[in-house]
Amino acid sequence: MTTSEQAELEDIVFGSPLLGPLLRRWDEIALPDCWLVAGAIAQTVWNYAFGLPLSHGINDLDIVYFDADDLSEQAEADHAARVRGMFPDFPVWIDVKNEARVHCWYEAKFGYPIPPYKSTLDAITTFPTTATAVGLRSNSHGRLDYCAPFGLSDLLNGVVRPNKKQITQAIYEQKVNR
């Protein structure tokens, strides 16, 4: 991940009417090991590349955090409601998930079990495509911190490549078709 890639991504993200306002208030979200991740980042970057409105095609924003001390569904729901309440006028759904509890429901949703994640970074390394295996958060300097285990090249170049660490072919094809 180069400095120029980071600068390019920051310009795009902070210019987004969805991602920019969320990241500017990141410290208020106040969840442990918390990142904005996945599809909304990729869609924003690709919208920019194709000259579309930056929020085109974005239905939700995914925020993930890691709290192994509270794996309850209720705590996750409470955090989600609090964060959504911070942005009552947002035109998209804000989804908040505790990556420490994904193993509790993964098999029921995808048909096979996974071991518990050790951190949010561990979870991001399993996202279905290399371009969506990206996490961003604002830091105290008004810049972005990056969690990009496969780098930013695929994201910035519009490449959809499967991350075979955890997903099946069917899950990958479903993501590509979306």
PDB file of C-alpha atoms in Angstrom, residues 22-23 26 29 31-38 41 61-66 95-97 99 119-122 124 127 134-139 144-148:
ATOM      1  CA  LEU A  22     -19.464   9.073   9.220  1.00  0.00           C
ATOM      2  CA  LEU A  23     -15.675   9.115   9.385  1.00  0.00           C
ATOM      3  CA  TRP A  26     -15.661   8.329  14.106  1.00  0.00           C
ATOM      4  CA  ILE A  29     -18.856   5.765  17.540  1.00  0.00           C
ATOM      5  CA  LEU A  31     -16.505   0.837  19.776  1.00  0.00           C
ATOM      6  CA  PRO A  32     -13.447  -1.353  20.361  1.00  0.00           C
ATOM      7  CA  ASP A  33     -11.289  -2.280  17.341  1.00  0.00           C
ATOM      8  CA  CYS A  34     -13.874  -0.593  15.112  1.00  0.00           C
ATOM      9  CA  TRP A  35     -13.671  -0.128  11.323  1.00  0.00           C
ATOM     10  CA  LEU A  36     -15.824   0.968   8.402  1.00  0.00           C
ATOM     11  CA  VAL A  37     -15.515  -1.916   5.949  1.00  0.00           C
ATOM     12  CA  ALA A  38     -16.390  -3.660   2.742  1.00  0.00           C
ATOM     13  CA  ILE A  41     -15.932   1.589   0.426  1.00  0.00           C
ATOM     14  CA  LEU A  61     -22.652   1.001   5.511  1.00  0.00           C
ATOM     15  CA  ASP A  62     -20.902  -1.772   7.405  1.00  0.00           C
ATOM     16  CA  ILE A  63     -19.229  -0.993  10.700  1.00  0.00           C
ATOM     17  CA  VAL A  64     -17.474  -3.841  12.466  1.00  0.00           C
ATOM     18  CA  TYR A  65     -15.955  -3.977  15.915  1.00  0.00           C
ATOM     19  CA  PHE A  66     -14.481  -6.615  18.208  1.00  0.00           C
ATOM     20  CA  ASP A  95     -25.096  -2.122   9.939  1.00  0.00           C
ATOM     21  CA  VAL A  96     -22.996  -2.689  13.064  1.00  0.00           C
ATOM     22  CA  LYS A  97     -21.567  -6.136  13.761  1.00  0.00           C
ATOM     23  CA  GLU A  99     -16.833  -9.768  14.672  1.00  0.00           C
ATOM     24  CA  SER A 119      -9.627  -9.532  16.107  1.00  0.00           C
ATOM     25  CA  THR A 120     -11.318  -7.341  13.551  1.00  0.00           C
ATOM     26  CA  LEU A 121      -8.222  -7.618  11.354  1.00  0.00           C
ATOM     27  CA  ASP A 122      -8.527 -11.404  11.499  1.00  0.00           C
ATOM     28  CA  ILE A 124     -11.292  -8.657   7.498  1.00  0.00           C
ATOM     29  CA  PHE A 127     -13.904 -11.022   3.467  1.00  0.00           C
ATOM     30  CA  VAL A 134     -10.559  -3.148   3.458  1.00  0.00           C
ATOM     31  CA  GLY A 135     -11.241  -1.301   6.687  1.00  0.00           C
ATOM     32  CA  LEU A 136     -10.995   2.428   7.316  1.00  0.00           C
ATOM     33  CA  ARG A 137     -11.282   4.607  10.384  1.00  0.00           C
ATOM     34  CA  SER A 138     -10.394   8.174  11.195  1.00  0.00           C
ATOM     35  CA  ASN A 139      -7.501   8.819  13.499  1.00  0.00           C
ATOM     36  CA  LEU A 144      -7.373   7.540   7.841  1.00  0.00           C
ATOM     37  CA  ASP A 145      -6.025   4.392   9.400  1.00  0.00           C
ATOM     38  CA  TYR A 146      -6.117   1.443   7.027  1.00  0.00           C
ATOM     39  CA  CYS A 147      -6.721  -2.237   7.480  1.00  0.00           C
ATOM     40  CA  ALA A 148      -6.025  -3.670   4.026  1.00  0.00           C
TER      41      ALA A 148
END
